[in-house]
Amino acid sequence: MAPCGRVRSRWPGPLALLLLSLSLAAAEPGAGGPGLGPAGQSAQQQVPAGGPGPGGRGPRGGGGSSGGWKLADEPACREDVSRVCPKHSWANNLAVLECLQDVREVEVGGYCNLELLWNYKLNLTTDLKFESVAREVCKSTIAEDAHSQGEVVACLEKGLVKEAEESDPRIQVSDECKKAILRVAELSSDDFHLDRHLYFACRDDRERFCGNTQAGEGRVYKCLFNHKFEESMSEKCRDALTTRQKLIAQDYKVSYSLAKSCKSDLKKYRCNVENLPRSREARLSYLLMCLESAVHRGRQVSSECQGEMLDYRRMLMEDFSLSPEIILSCRGEIEHHCSGLHRKGRTLHCLMKVVRGEKGNVGLNCQQALQTLIQETDPGADYRIDRALNEACESVIQTACKHIRSGDPMILSCLMEHLYTEKMVEDCEHRLLELQYFISRDWKLDPVLYRKCQGDASRLCHTHGWNETTSDLMPTGAVFSCLYRHAYRTEEQGRRLSRECRAEVQRILHQRAVDVKLDPSLQDKCMIDLGKWCSEKTETGQELECLQDHLDDLVVDCRDIVGNLTELESEDIQIEALLMKACEPIIQTFCHEMADNQIDSGDLMECLIQNKHQKEMNEKCTIGVTHFQLVQMKDFRFSYKFKMACKEDVLKLCPNIKKKVDVVICLSTTVRNDTLQDAREQRVSLKCRKQLRVEELEMTEDIRLEPELYEACKSDIKNNCPNVPYGNAQIIECLKENKKRLSNRCHQKVFKLQENEMMDPELDYTLMRVCKQMIKRFCAEADSKNMLQCLKQNKNSEVMDPKCKQMITKRQITQNTDYRLNPVLRKACKQDIPKFCQNILSTAKDDAELEGQVVSCLKLKYADQRLSPDCEDQIRVIIQESALDYRLDPQLQMHCSDEISRLCAEEAAAQEQTGQVEECLKVNLLKIKPELCKKEVLNMLKESKADIFVDPVLHTACALDIKHHCAAIPPGRGRQMSCLMEALEDKRVRLQPECKKRLNDRIEMWSYAAKVAPAEGFSDLAMQVMTSPSKNYILSVITVGICVLFLIGLLCGRITKRVTRELKDR
C-alpha cells in the first residue's frame, strides 16, 4: 500500500487510530501531555472538544481525570451519567462517552445525546491535539507530515485493514493502536458525518443515492452500502465504504445498527462472553456464526437482529475483499482466473467455479477459506444472501418456485429440482451448482436438513453444535454419509433415522445425483479415475455412469464409494434425479403407486424395467433404465430386491461369487438340480426362488444382460446384426435367425440359450412378448414350463394372432432341428433315441444342432411301428405338423431347397402353409434329381402309409369317407389307411371322387417308392410287406414257398438218412 498520503505503507485501518487516540487521551491528564481537551486554549472556547458547554463555557482540561472540562459535569448529561455510568468513570471524558455509547437503548437526554455528544465526537477528529495523540500512540505507524480532517484516521484504518490482508506485513500495528482505531470507528458508527474521510468522499453520492435518508443510527451508511456497486457510485466513495465494511468485519460494533439490534440476543446466547479475546468475539463472522447457531437450534432471535444479519451476510457474499482470509488464501487464484470481474459476488462465484475444477486448480487453503465464508454467510438459509445467484435465478424462481415464500430455504431445493428442465436458464444453473458444491460439503449449511436431522446426527453420528468444532472421528463432510447409511437400514438392523430426517436425506441424495461434484466423498476418492476413464464424459450425469461402467477398473477406494452409491440407488432409484425426470411420463402412467411410496425398496425400478418397451417410453428413459440394468450385472448387491431375498442363500450356496449373472446361474442351477432329483427340500428359499425368477426373466430382454453370451457374440453381432437395436431381445432373435453363419463359440452359446428357453419357454422374451395376449386367452392356467406346448396346441385356432402363430412356427422349426431343443420329445423318447439312433448320437457334437437327424430317424421307426407309445405320440404330432409346413422338416428343407424353388415355388410362396409343398414334391417325385431329396420325399410317402393323419391332403379329401366307413377304427399304425384301401377295392362301397383319386395317386406313388427304394434290411422288408396293400397276397405266396421248402427238406432228409444206413451196413 502506498504511504496513504503521509502514512507508511503495509497496514490497515481508518477508524482504528481514532479509537486508540481517544483511549490513550482519556488515560493521560490534559495539561501534562497531549490530551483530548484543548487545555484552555482560546481557539477552542467557542466549541470545546466535548461540545459547547452551557453558557458558552469552554473546557479547561483534557479528557483525563484531573482538571479541565468534564462531560459528567454538563447539566444536560449529569443525570444520565449518574444513572447509567459507574461513579469511578465520571472524571474520565472517554469513559463517560464510551458508557453513554454502550447504553443507547436507555433514554439519554435529547440535548446530551443529540448535540453535546455528537459535537464532542465530531471535534475529536478535527482537533489538532488529536494528531499529537495519534502520533504519540501510533508513532511507529504515522509519518511526520500527516494532517487532519479525518485523513489520519482514514490512513490508519486502511493500514489496519491491509495488515489483516497480508501474510507478512512490513509494518505491524500494535494491539493498543488497533483497539483505538476500531473504537473510534465505533464511536462514529451512528452518523456518517463523524467519519470525516468517508463524509468528504461520499458527499455527492449521499445526495445522489440517499438524499431522503435521515442521518443517525447508521442509516446513511447502510444506504450507501446498498448502492456501493452502482455504476454511478464514485470510486473514492466506494473505496471509503469498502474500508468501513472491512472494519465492520473485524469488529461488528463498528456497525451501529447491527450492534444495537443484536445486543440483547448476543447477551442472551452468550456470543460476547467476557472470557473470550476481543479479537474473536468482536469479529463479524463470530457474531454471525453464534447467532446463526441459535437460529438453527430453533431459538428465538429478534426479527430486527435477523434483518441486520441478513444484510451483513449479503454484504460478505457481495464483496470478497471484506474477508481477509479470502484475500490471503486466494490471491493467486483471483489473479489467474478471476481478475477484472465486477464484484457483486461474481468474484466469489468465479473462485467457486475454480474449486469445482472447471477453470483450473485451486489451493487447499483457498478452498477452506471459501468453505468458511459460506458457513459464515449461510446462503443456504436464504438464497437472497447470494446476490449473483439471486440475479441469475430470478426468472426461474418467478416461474418454477413462485409457490414458495421469498427467502425460504426450500427455494434452493426447488431450483435443484428444476436444474435440467426447460425452466432453468444457463447462468442460474452455473451459479446454483457452484454454491451447492460448498453446501454439499457441510451438512449444516442446508438449514432444512440440519433442522430435521440434528437429533439423529447427534444420536447416531456424534455430531456437535452448529458452529462448534467437529471431531476428527466425524468430520463435517462425513456426517451426511453417516446419515444416509442409517437412512436405508431395515427395522431388524435397528437405529434408523426418523421419518422427517429420512425424507430430507433422500431429498439431498436426489439433488447430489445430478453431479458427482456435489458428492464430496465421491469426488475426493475418484478424482484420478474420473480423469483416467471419464475425461470426455462432460454431459450431465455422465460421469457417474462412466464410473459405474468402469467399476472393475477403479481403484479400491473409488470402487467402494461408487459401489455403495449404486447399491443405494438400487433401493431408491429416485436418487437418480435425471433418470426420474426422463422417465416421468412412464412413471405417471404405469408406476405412480411405487413412486408415491416413501420407501421404494426397488419396486419403482422393477416397474420401469417391466414397462421399458411401452409406447409411452421415451429414448432417454429407456437408455437410463437399460444402463442401470447393465450396472446391476456387475454385483448382485446392486439389485436391492434380489439382494434382500437371496442374501442368505448366496452366502450359503454361492459364497465366493459376486457378479449378479454368476449368482443367478449358481442359484438357478441349484434349483434345477433339486427339482430334477426330486429333493425332499429345496436348498434355495422360496422368497429367493421367486425373486430369482424375476431376475431370470429380466435378463432375457437384452443380450448385454448376459455378459458371457454378449462377449462370445460381439463380432457376430457386428457382422450379422449391425443395425438391430439391443432392446426387446432383438439382437438375440437376429442371432438365432443367422445361426448357421455364427462363429463356433457364439453358435454354442446361442444353442445353449435356446436349450434353456425350450425347457422354460417363459425365458423366451420374444415369444412371451409377441404372444402375450394369446397366452392370456389360451394358456392362462398352463404351467410356465408348458407354455410353448399350449401355444402349439392352439396354433391353428381361428382367433390365433398371426404374429404369434408365426413366432410359434419359428420355435417349432428350432425344436425340430434337434431333439435336445424339444424337452417333451426328449423325455418321451429317452429310451427310443439311444436304441434306434445311436449311430447319429455317436457322431454328434455338444452344443451343435443335429439338423433334424434324430427326428428323421424316429420318423422312420414310427413308419415301421417300432416306437414306444409315448414316443410314437410325440413323433406323430411332429409328422402331422411338418406335413402341413415343410419348414418344420429340417432334413427336407436342407436337401430339397433347390427342388422346392424349381418345382414348387408358387406353393412355397403361399402366406400360410397347408401341406401344398409336400404334395407338390410327391407329385413331382419323378422329376426330382438329387438322391437325398428324393429319399426324403419317399420317406414322407412311407410315413403317410402308417397314418393318414400325416398326409393332410389325403386326409382332407377323405375326411367324409373316414367318418362314414372307418369311424369305428382307431387312428394310428395304418389302420384307417388300410380301411380306406379295402373300401377302395370293395366295389360295393362308393368313395368320394376326390378321395378315390387321391388314394389311387398314393397307390401309384407307393408302388414307385417300393421300386426305387428297396428295403435296406430284413426289418424294413418285413415292414413294407405288412404295410403293403397286397399284404394278404404276399403273405400267401410267402407261406406257400415256406411249405414247399419244408416238404423238400423232409424229402431230402429221408434220402440222406437212407444213404447213411446203407453205408453202415457195409
XYZ file of C-alpha atoms in Angstrom, residues 336-973:
638
model
C -5.006 -16.020 -12.551
C -8.667 -16.840 -13.023
C -10.908 -14.085 -11.696
C -9.163 -10.767 -12.259
C -11.179 -7.881 -13.602
C -14.533 -9.315 -12.545
C -17.074 -6.918 -11.147
C -17.606 -7.764 -7.529
C -21.325 -8.213 -6.808
C -20.468 -11.723 -5.686
C -19.129 -12.708 -9.103
C -15.536 -12.970 -7.933
C -16.569 -15.430 -5.218
C -18.550 -17.458 -7.742
C -15.564 -17.419 -10.059
C -13.464 -18.873 -7.238
C -16.168 -21.442 -6.567
C -16.035 -22.407 -10.224
C -12.281 -22.838 -9.976
C -12.704 -25.000 -6.873
C -15.188 -27.196 -8.774
C -12.400 -27.886 -11.249
C -13.976 -26.077 -14.199
C -11.262 -23.420 -14.559
C -8.050 -24.982 -13.358
C -6.883 -25.959 -9.900
C -7.165 -24.232 -6.550
C -5.148 -24.441 -3.371
C -6.458 -26.193 -0.292
C -6.199 -23.007 1.805
C -8.327 -21.095 -0.678
C -10.906 -23.855 -0.719
C -11.059 -23.866 3.073
C -11.372 -20.064 3.154
C -14.290 -20.237 0.744
C -15.919 -23.008 2.769
C -15.564 -20.893 5.927
C -17.074 -17.865 4.224
C -20.047 -19.920 3.013
C -20.608 -21.125 6.556
C -20.407 -17.553 7.898
C -22.832 -16.154 5.350
C -25.051 -19.273 5.277
C -26.654 -18.612 1.867
C -28.424 -21.956 2.086
C -30.777 -20.409 4.610
C -31.756 -17.584 2.270
C -30.801 -17.509 -1.388
C -31.051 -13.680 -1.415
C -27.767 -13.534 0.517
C -26.024 -14.627 -2.681
C -26.585 -11.660 -4.954
C -25.055 -13.340 -8.010
C -27.341 -16.343 -7.572
C -30.348 -14.165 -6.857
C -29.893 -12.129 -10.027
C -29.130 -15.167 -12.209
C -32.092 -17.209 -10.955
C -34.735 -14.518 -10.565
C -36.691 -15.598 -13.649
C -36.536 -19.277 -12.662
C -37.739 -18.519 -9.151
C -40.632 -16.468 -10.518
C -41.796 -19.328 -12.730
C -40.756 -22.607 -11.085
C -40.703 -21.658 -7.409
C -43.302 -18.925 -7.151
C -45.334 -21.047 -4.723
C -42.528 -20.806 -2.127
C -42.200 -17.776 0.116
C -39.346 -15.463 -0.801
C -36.285 -16.179 1.308
C -37.451 -19.660 2.277
C -34.613 -22.243 2.420
C -36.623 -24.520 0.134
C -36.037 -22.126 -2.770
C -32.604 -23.684 -3.319
C -34.119 -27.155 -3.213
C -36.748 -26.071 -5.724
C -34.059 -24.732 -8.034
C -32.172 -28.028 -7.789
C -35.313 -29.952 -8.700
C -35.653 -27.843 -11.847
C -31.946 -27.933 -12.632
C -32.182 -29.579 -16.039
C -35.713 -28.676 -17.008
C -36.882 -26.222 -19.632
C -37.497 -23.620 -16.930
C -33.835 -23.439 -15.936
C -31.526 -20.876 -17.533
C -27.818 -21.465 -18.070
C -26.481 -18.685 -15.830
C -28.678 -19.816 -12.937
C -27.566 -23.403 -13.449
C -23.893 -22.449 -13.136
C -24.347 -20.222 -10.067
C -26.517 -22.835 -8.376
C -24.050 -25.699 -8.874
C -21.168 -23.518 -7.720
C -22.935 -22.766 -4.446
C -24.241 -26.305 -3.973
C -20.695 -27.614 -4.282
C -19.866 -25.991 -0.931
C -23.215 -26.609 0.732
C -22.886 -30.313 -0.072
C -19.601 -30.446 1.844
C -21.116 -29.395 5.146
C -24.459 -30.845 6.095
C -25.098 -27.940 8.451
C -25.257 -25.499 5.534
C -28.581 -26.980 4.439
C -30.863 -25.491 7.098
C -33.797 -27.798 6.428
C -31.602 -30.886 6.613
C -29.973 -29.614 9.792
C -33.285 -28.800 11.454
C -34.815 -32.175 10.652
C -31.719 -34.287 11.311
C -29.752 -32.635 14.098
C -31.208 -35.017 16.685
C -30.453 -38.082 14.574
C -26.974 -36.797 13.764
C -26.216 -36.257 17.434
C -27.617 -39.672 18.381
C -26.116 -41.734 15.565
C -23.146 -39.749 14.290
C -21.963 -37.995 17.496
C -22.016 -34.518 15.986
C -21.522 -31.206 17.784
C -23.475 -27.962 17.679
C -23.931 -25.866 14.556
C -20.801 -23.734 14.971
C -18.794 -25.972 17.263
C -15.616 -27.653 16.187
C -16.179 -31.119 14.764
C -14.182 -34.112 15.885
C -11.580 -35.841 13.778
C -13.575 -39.057 14.027
C -16.645 -37.462 12.465
C -15.632 -34.522 10.254
C -18.378 -32.329 8.825
C -18.296 -33.952 5.424
C -18.739 -37.420 6.881
C -21.921 -36.639 8.798
C -24.167 -36.902 5.775
C -22.580 -40.219 4.803
C -23.384 -41.453 8.299
C -26.980 -40.255 7.957
C -27.661 -41.925 4.636
C -26.159 -45.209 5.836
C -28.744 -45.210 8.621
C -31.498 -43.950 6.331
C -31.714 -47.251 4.466
C -31.438 -49.639 7.363
C -34.211 -52.118 7.954
C -36.124 -52.291 11.189
C -34.285 -55.505 12.035
C -30.962 -53.701 11.700
C -32.156 -51.027 14.123
C -31.025 -47.434 14.753
C -32.922 -45.978 11.843
C -33.487 -42.306 11.124
C -36.678 -40.514 11.972
C -39.158 -40.244 9.122
C -38.587 -36.492 8.701
C -34.816 -36.881 8.597
C -35.007 -39.798 6.188
C -37.107 -37.711 3.792
C -34.517 -34.935 3.901
C -31.656 -37.357 3.330
C -33.476 -38.697 0.287
C -34.004 -35.156 -0.981
C -30.291 -34.397 -0.704
C -29.353 -37.659 -2.392
C -31.707 -36.858 -5.262
C -30.030 -33.489 -5.686
C -26.494 -34.850 -5.500
C -27.149 -37.409 -8.194
C -27.109 -34.746 -10.892
C -23.375 -34.068 -10.498
C -20.587 -36.137 -8.958
C -19.002 -32.906 -7.712
C -21.920 -32.481 -5.325
C -20.865 -35.700 -3.594
C -17.672 -34.819 -1.676
C -16.583 -38.366 -0.878
C -17.133 -39.494 -4.453
C -15.147 -36.651 -5.948
C -12.312 -36.965 -3.433
C -11.848 -40.710 -3.843
C -12.463 -40.845 -7.599
C -10.540 -37.819 -8.851
C -7.862 -39.949 -10.528
C -10.366 -42.365 -12.073
C -12.523 -39.511 -13.346
C -9.523 -38.151 -15.179
C -8.424 -41.567 -16.426
C -11.727 -43.036 -17.623
C -14.236 -40.215 -17.851
C -12.392 -37.145 -19.111
C -14.638 -36.949 -22.171
C -17.865 -37.528 -20.248
C -18.819 -33.940 -19.595
C -22.588 -34.057 -20.006
C -24.890 -34.065 -17.017
C -24.891 -37.369 -15.163
C -22.368 -38.994 -17.499
C -19.508 -39.029 -15.004
C -21.258 -41.328 -12.532
C -22.469 -43.580 -15.350
C -18.896 -43.718 -16.633
C -17.563 -44.700 -13.210
C -20.218 -47.401 -12.944
C -19.317 -48.701 -16.412
C -15.642 -48.964 -15.373
C -16.386 -50.254 -11.887
C -13.976 -53.174 -12.142
C -11.172 -50.867 -13.310
C -11.428 -48.320 -10.494
C -9.057 -48.027 -7.575
C -10.302 -49.714 -4.417
C -11.478 -46.613 -2.551
C -13.317 -45.221 -5.550
C -14.832 -48.618 -6.360
C -16.178 -48.879 -2.827
C -17.731 -45.417 -2.971
C -19.317 -45.988 -6.392
C -20.449 -49.453 -5.332
C -22.102 -48.134 -2.180
C -23.854 -45.381 -4.100
C -25.042 -47.814 -6.758
C -26.288 -50.170 -4.065
C -28.163 -47.268 -2.535
C -29.673 -46.350 -5.907
C -30.973 -49.885 -6.320
C -33.058 -49.432 -3.200
C -34.223 -45.943 -4.069
C -33.848 -45.202 -7.768
C -35.397 -41.783 -7.208
C -31.911 -40.754 -6.116
C -31.219 -40.748 -9.857
C -32.898 -37.380 -10.405
C -32.052 -37.205 -14.105
C -33.440 -40.673 -14.740
C -36.603 -39.784 -12.857
C -37.093 -36.681 -14.984
C -36.596 -38.674 -18.177
C -38.996 -41.392 -17.025
C -41.694 -39.123 -15.614
C -44.327 -39.998 -18.297
C -43.933 -43.740 -17.827
C -43.920 -43.353 -14.031
C -47.127 -41.338 -14.062
C -48.809 -43.841 -16.369
C -47.627 -47.185 -15.019
C -45.669 -46.742 -11.792
C -47.248 -43.857 -9.899
C -48.129 -46.043 -6.908
C -44.500 -47.087 -6.449
C -43.287 -43.508 -6.937
C -45.651 -42.259 -4.228
C -44.275 -44.695 -1.665
C -41.932 -43.088 0.831
C -39.948 -46.335 0.968
C -39.037 -47.511 -2.529
C -37.296 -50.853 -1.854
C -36.550 -51.351 -5.550
C -40.201 -51.533 -6.676
C -40.037 -48.460 -8.891
C -37.080 -49.683 -10.931
C -38.673 -53.096 -11.305
C -41.803 -51.393 -12.643
C -39.764 -49.322 -15.098
C -37.990 -52.429 -16.359
C -41.268 -54.243 -16.868
C -42.675 -51.314 -18.846
C -39.473 -50.402 -20.631
C -40.938 -51.023 -24.069
C -44.295 -49.357 -23.669
C -45.139 -46.836 -26.373
C -45.114 -44.065 -23.756
C -41.462 -44.797 -23.012
C -39.010 -42.246 -24.402
C -35.479 -42.918 -25.566
C -33.742 -41.221 -22.625
C -35.672 -43.256 -20.095
C -35.044 -46.494 -21.985
C -31.314 -45.808 -22.124
C -31.224 -44.889 -18.430
C -33.117 -47.982 -17.297
C -31.020 -50.242 -19.512
C -27.810 -48.701 -18.181
C -28.921 -49.361 -14.630
C -29.703 -52.969 -15.567
C -26.226 -53.353 -17.041
C -24.649 -51.887 -13.916
C -26.652 -54.315 -11.781
C -24.978 -57.228 -13.545
C -21.627 -56.254 -12.013
C -22.658 -57.118 -8.458
C -25.748 -58.839 -7.122
C -25.855 -56.253 -4.301
C -26.855 -53.666 -6.911
C -30.260 -55.352 -7.231
C -31.879 -54.464 -3.936
C -34.842 -56.865 -4.059
C -32.657 -59.724 -5.243
C -30.073 -58.956 -2.557
C -32.653 -58.859 0.224
C -34.434 -62.008 -0.969
C -31.345 -64.121 -1.638
C -28.603 -62.761 0.621
C -28.588 -65.783 2.930
C -28.866 -68.240 0.028
C -25.922 -66.623 -1.747
C -23.756 -66.771 1.364
C -24.644 -70.420 1.833
C -24.655 -71.756 -1.736
C -22.572 -69.298 -3.767
C -20.221 -67.739 -1.191
C -17.387 -66.654 -3.459
C -19.458 -65.319 -6.341
C -20.014 -61.584 -6.759
C -21.304 -60.890 -10.260
C -25.052 -60.992 -10.488
C -25.215 -63.126 -13.620
C -22.983 -65.736 -11.989
C -25.072 -65.668 -8.821
C -28.244 -66.151 -10.879
C -26.693 -69.101 -12.714
C -25.456 -70.612 -9.457
C -28.832 -70.367 -7.745
C -30.765 -71.425 -10.874
C -28.577 -74.486 -11.251
C -29.181 -75.380 -7.616
C -32.948 -75.027 -8.033
C -32.877 -77.087 -11.235
C -30.816 -79.890 -9.714
C -33.054 -80.081 -6.664
C -36.101 -80.260 -8.927
C -34.681 -82.936 -11.233
C -33.505 -85.049 -8.303
C -36.864 -84.710 -6.574
C -35.129 -83.392 -3.494
C -37.181 -83.590 -0.332
C -36.435 -79.944 0.446
C -35.265 -77.188 -1.877
C -31.951 -75.667 -0.833
C -32.924 -72.254 -2.207
C -35.549 -70.486 -0.092
C -38.993 -69.785 -1.524
C -38.648 -65.980 -1.434
C -35.305 -66.248 -3.209
C -36.750 -68.560 -5.870
C -39.492 -66.052 -6.601
C -37.094 -63.140 -6.981
C -34.652 -65.329 -8.888
C -37.409 -65.890 -11.423
C -37.857 -62.141 -11.837
C -34.133 -61.670 -12.419
C -34.005 -64.505 -14.960
C -36.868 -63.001 -16.935
C -35.347 -59.502 -16.896
C -32.025 -60.826 -18.206
C -33.656 -62.228 -21.352
C -34.635 -58.789 -22.667
C -31.181 -57.612 -23.714
C -28.177 -59.685 -24.750
C -25.921 -57.291 -22.822
C -27.546 -58.518 -19.623
C -25.944 -61.917 -20.306
C -22.261 -60.948 -20.428
C -20.871 -64.350 -21.475
C -23.230 -64.579 -24.448
C -22.585 -60.966 -25.376
C -18.803 -61.306 -25.239
C -18.906 -64.516 -27.282
C -21.074 -62.950 -29.991
C -19.740 -59.383 -30.231
C -18.135 -59.882 -33.636
C -21.130 -61.867 -34.904
C -23.474 -59.066 -33.859
C -21.311 -56.602 -35.748
C -21.284 -58.784 -38.869
C -24.849 -60.091 -38.906
C -26.930 -57.619 -36.894
C -25.238 -54.225 -37.282
C -28.386 -52.087 -37.287
C -30.538 -54.134 -34.916
C -31.462 -52.468 -31.589
C -30.464 -54.245 -28.384
C -33.819 -53.939 -26.631
C -36.740 -56.329 -26.824
C -34.299 -59.230 -27.324
C -33.965 -58.225 -30.995
C -30.245 -58.959 -31.118
C -30.823 -62.416 -29.655
C -33.541 -63.093 -32.223
C -31.273 -61.892 -35.008
C -28.531 -64.293 -33.892
C -30.994 -67.170 -33.850
C -32.072 -66.419 -37.403
C -28.460 -66.251 -38.568
C -27.335 -69.230 -36.546
C -25.653 -71.013 -39.446
C -23.374 -68.041 -40.041
C -22.216 -67.631 -36.441
C -18.760 -68.391 -35.126
C -18.397 -71.662 -33.256
C -18.182 -70.023 -29.842
C -21.203 -67.826 -30.425
C -23.120 -70.694 -32.009
C -22.552 -72.839 -28.941
C -23.758 -70.079 -26.605
C -26.868 -69.452 -28.698
C -27.631 -73.173 -28.802
C -27.323 -73.368 -25.022
C -29.600 -70.350 -24.699
C -32.204 -71.966 -26.943
C -31.980 -75.175 -24.969
C -32.751 -73.272 -21.754
C -35.588 -71.365 -23.421
C -37.198 -74.541 -24.716
C -37.003 -76.101 -21.285
C -38.525 -72.957 -19.810
C -40.419 -71.019 -22.529
C -41.084 -68.142 -20.136
C -37.412 -67.217 -20.597
C -38.074 -66.735 -24.311
C -38.612 -62.971 -24.184
C -39.657 -62.590 -27.836
C -42.180 -65.418 -27.663
C -43.671 -64.084 -24.423
C -43.872 -60.551 -25.836
C -45.367 -61.416 -29.218
C -47.826 -63.953 -27.794
C -48.708 -62.110 -24.605
C -52.394 -61.747 -25.411
C -52.696 -65.279 -26.813
C -51.149 -66.672 -23.656
C -53.802 -64.860 -21.642
C -56.502 -66.270 -23.934
C -55.391 -69.881 -24.316
C -52.788 -70.624 -21.660
C -53.719 -68.612 -18.599
C -53.846 -71.762 -16.467
C -50.891 -73.502 -18.076
C -47.643 -74.058 -16.218
C -44.804 -71.856 -17.412
C -42.808 -74.916 -18.463
C -45.633 -75.980 -20.797
C -46.310 -72.556 -22.293
C -44.964 -73.337 -25.758
C -46.726 -76.701 -25.810
C -50.007 -74.963 -25.022
C -49.465 -72.400 -27.768
C -48.636 -75.150 -30.281
C -51.861 -76.926 -29.469
C -53.833 -73.746 -30.158
C -51.756 -72.599 -33.093
C -54.413 -73.288 -35.730
C -57.240 -71.696 -33.802
C -59.252 -69.194 -35.827
C -58.645 -66.468 -33.253
C -54.906 -67.046 -33.048
C -52.957 -63.854 -33.682
C -50.992 -64.173 -36.971
C -47.800 -62.738 -35.469
C -47.984 -65.146 -32.574
C -48.654 -68.025 -34.947
C -45.618 -67.081 -36.986
C -43.487 -66.967 -33.815
C -44.765 -70.391 -32.701
C -43.797 -71.785 -36.117
C -40.286 -70.354 -35.696
C -39.944 -72.104 -32.378
C -41.232 -75.380 -33.865
C -38.659 -75.163 -36.633
C -35.988 -74.650 -33.978
C -37.212 -77.615 -31.938
C -37.218 -79.942 -34.935
C -33.601 -79.182 -35.750
C -32.503 -81.036 -32.633
C -34.347 -83.292 -30.247
C -32.492 -81.652 -27.354
C -34.426 -78.474 -28.066
C -37.705 -80.336 -27.607
C -37.857 -81.358 -23.935
C -41.238 -83.114 -24.323
C -39.922 -85.295 -27.155
C -36.678 -85.878 -25.331
C -38.486 -87.158 -22.273
C -40.962 -89.292 -24.234
C -38.263 -90.891 -26.403
C -35.414 -91.171 -23.921
C -35.284 -94.970 -24.464
C -36.047 -94.988 -28.190
C -33.406 -92.474 -29.210
C -30.344 -94.442 -27.989
C -31.974 -97.666 -29.170
C -32.647 -96.669 -32.791
C -30.432 -93.629 -33.419
C -27.200 -94.474 -31.642
C -25.120 -94.072 -34.792
C -26.260 -90.431 -35.042
C -25.587 -89.705 -31.357
C -22.100 -91.164 -31.531
C -21.055 -88.656 -34.205
C -22.891 -85.660 -32.669
C -21.064 -82.726 -31.114
C -22.090 -80.968 -27.961
C -23.861 -77.624 -28.382
C -24.269 -78.177 -32.139
C -27.562 -78.974 -33.857
C -28.149 -82.397 -35.346
C -30.155 -80.783 -38.146
C -33.187 -82.944 -37.525
C -31.336 -86.253 -37.994
C -32.624 -87.805 -34.763
C -36.175 -86.682 -35.516
C -35.906 -88.148 -39.036
C -34.599 -91.370 -37.545
C -37.554 -91.572 -35.181
C -39.948 -90.804 -38.045
C -38.708 -93.852 -39.926
C -39.180 -96.045 -36.878
C -42.639 -94.565 -36.482
C -43.435 -95.704 -40.017
C -42.162 -99.139 -39.031
C -44.366 -99.005 -35.915
C -41.456 -99.788 -33.631
C -41.555 -96.849 -31.222
C -42.793 -96.864 -27.668
C -46.318 -95.448 -27.232
C -45.215 -92.159 -25.658
C -42.543 -91.577 -28.266
C -44.924 -92.579 -31.048
C -47.456 -89.988 -29.891
C -44.873 -87.226 -29.982
C -43.472 -88.231 -33.358
C -46.998 -88.394 -34.780
C -47.542 -84.810 -33.714
C -44.261 -83.743 -35.303
C -45.070 -85.578 -38.548
C -48.550 -84.063 -38.667
C -47.161 -80.562 -38.130
C -44.335 -80.932 -40.640
C -46.748 -82.421 -43.201
C -48.605 -79.109 -43.153
C -45.447 -76.961 -43.247
C -42.312 -78.219 -44.997
C -40.205 -75.748 -42.985
C -40.766 -77.906 -39.883
C -38.789 -80.731 -41.535
C -35.119 -79.668 -41.378
C -33.867 -82.586 -43.461
C -36.416 -81.968 -46.194
C -35.651 -78.254 -46.268
C -31.920 -78.911 -46.275
C -31.891 -81.444 -49.119
C -34.779 -80.160 -51.221
C -34.437 -76.398 -51.064
C -33.354 -76.173 -54.726
C -36.075 -78.548 -55.886
C -38.720 -76.644 -53.954
C -37.599 -73.433 -55.639
C -37.622 -75.123 -59.053
C -40.743 -77.263 -58.855
C -42.903 -75.784 -56.093
C -42.087 -72.066 -55.953
C -45.716 -70.987 -56.051
C -46.718 -73.309 -53.229
C -43.719 -72.272 -51.112
C -44.629 -68.588 -51.533
C -48.073 -69.099 -50.021
C -48.672 -66.962 -46.935
C -49.940 -69.941 -44.951
C -48.580 -73.428 -45.438
C -51.193 -76.231 -45.664
C -49.083 -79.123 -46.987
C -49.119 -77.996 -50.620
C -45.321 -78.007 -50.908
C -45.127 -81.607 -49.686
C -47.898 -82.608 -52.103
C -46.060 -80.856 -54.918
C -42.897 -82.798 -54.154
C -44.811 -86.090 -54.071
C -46.499 -85.393 -57.375
C -43.170 -84.415 -58.954
C -41.253 -87.293 -57.455
C -40.078 -88.482 -60.878
C -38.701 -85.024 -61.659
C -36.592 -84.794 -58.517
C -32.921 -85.262 -59.327
C -30.923 -85.111 -56.048
C -30.957 -88.505 -54.425
C -31.089 -87.140 -50.898
C -34.127 -85.041 -51.706
C -35.792 -87.995 -53.423
C -35.117 -90.093 -50.357
C -36.790 -87.514 -48.094
C -39.900 -87.476 -50.311
C -40.009 -91.275 -50.291
C -39.769 -91.200 -46.504
C -42.782 -88.880 -46.453
C -44.699 -91.375 -48.561
C -43.662 -94.141 -46.242
C -44.819 -92.161 -43.213
C -48.176 -91.434 -44.793
C -48.866 -95.172 -45.159
C -48.515 -95.524 -41.399
C -51.135 -92.930 -40.573
C -53.478 -90.944 -42.794
C -53.251 -88.005 -40.383
C -49.702 -87.314 -41.527
C -50.951 -86.837 -45.097
C -53.057 -83.655 -44.787
C -54.060 -83.539 -48.461
C -55.319 -87.136 -48.449
C -56.890 -86.723 -45.031
C -58.786 -83.629 -46.156
C -60.001 -85.372 -49.341
C -61.153 -88.469 -47.461
C -62.495 -86.921 -44.270
C -66.145 -87.785 -45.045
C -65.306 -91.335 -46.122
C -63.331 -91.937 -42.955
C -66.307 -90.721 -40.965
C -68.735 -92.968 -42.850
C -66.702 -96.135 -43.377
C -63.882 -96.101 -40.801
C -65.330 -94.294 -37.811
C -65.075 -97.366 -35.577
C -61.432 -97.934 -36.391
C -58.938 -96.149 -34.086
C -56.270 -93.989 -35.784
C -52.612 -94.964 -35.876
C -50.498 -97.852 -37.095
